[in-house]
């Protein structure tokens, strides 16, 4: 309520969104690298690549929600 009345709510939410996006992108890249998900896999077995990337994105989203959005 204090953020809303002081006019700082929108900038605060924009900062949280930016932090969340940065963390999500960083985690997605790191996890994909650790799991060995490469462009070569993407070109040879697209369905496996999609499945693995969806799992990585889901894991990254859970971390972001836990660490940033629901503090």
Tab-separated table of C-alpha atoms in Angstrom, residues 18-59:
chain	number	residue	atom	x	y	z
A	18	UNK	CA	13.600	-7.541	-14.669
A	19	UNK	CA	15.253	-9.507	-11.859
A	20	UNK	CA	12.985	-12.462	-12.559
A	21	UNK	CA	13.736	-12.425	-16.293
A	22	UNK	CA	17.479	-12.156	-15.698
A	23	UNK	CA	17.488	-15.029	-13.220
A	24	UNK	CA	15.290	-17.172	-15.484
A	25	UNK	CA	17.553	-16.607	-18.496
A	26	UNK	CA	20.709	-17.256	-16.494
A	27	UNK	CA	19.318	-20.439	-14.938
A	28	UNK	CA	18.017	-21.730	-18.259
A	29	UNK	CA	21.401	-21.318	-19.914
A	30	UNK	CA	23.300	-22.799	-16.967
A	31	UNK	CA	21.003	-25.802	-16.584
A	32	UNK	CA	20.962	-26.503	-20.318
A	33	UNK	CA	24.756	-26.403	-20.385
A	34	UNK	CA	25.015	-28.750	-17.398
A	35	UNK	CA	22.542	-31.170	-18.985
A	36	UNK	CA	24.406	-31.132	-22.288
A	37	UNK	CA	21.553	-29.654	-24.287
A	38	UNK	CA	23.183	-28.293	-27.439
A	39	UNK	CA	22.264	-26.971	-30.845
A	40	UNK	CA	23.574	-30.240	-32.240
A	41	UNK	CA	20.950	-32.127	-30.216
A	42	UNK	CA	18.357	-29.681	-31.494
A	43	UNK	CA	19.274	-30.472	-35.094
A	44	UNK	CA	19.493	-34.245	-34.632
A	45	UNK	CA	16.606	-34.956	-32.242
A	46	UNK	CA	14.203	-32.025	-32.038
A	47	UNK	CA	11.592	-33.755	-29.893
A	48	UNK	CA	14.146	-34.733	-27.253
A	49	UNK	CA	15.560	-31.194	-27.304
A	50	UNK	CA	12.089	-29.689	-26.816
A	51	UNK	CA	11.317	-32.099	-23.988
A	52	UNK	CA	14.586	-31.376	-22.225
A	53	UNK	CA	14.286	-27.607	-22.672
A	54	UNK	CA	10.714	-27.646	-21.357
A	55	UNK	CA	11.952	-29.459	-18.253
A	56	UNK	CA	14.780	-26.952	-17.840
A	57	UNK	CA	12.406	-23.996	-18.212
A	58	UNK	CA	9.988	-25.483	-15.683
A	59	UNK	CA	12.799	-25.960	-13.149
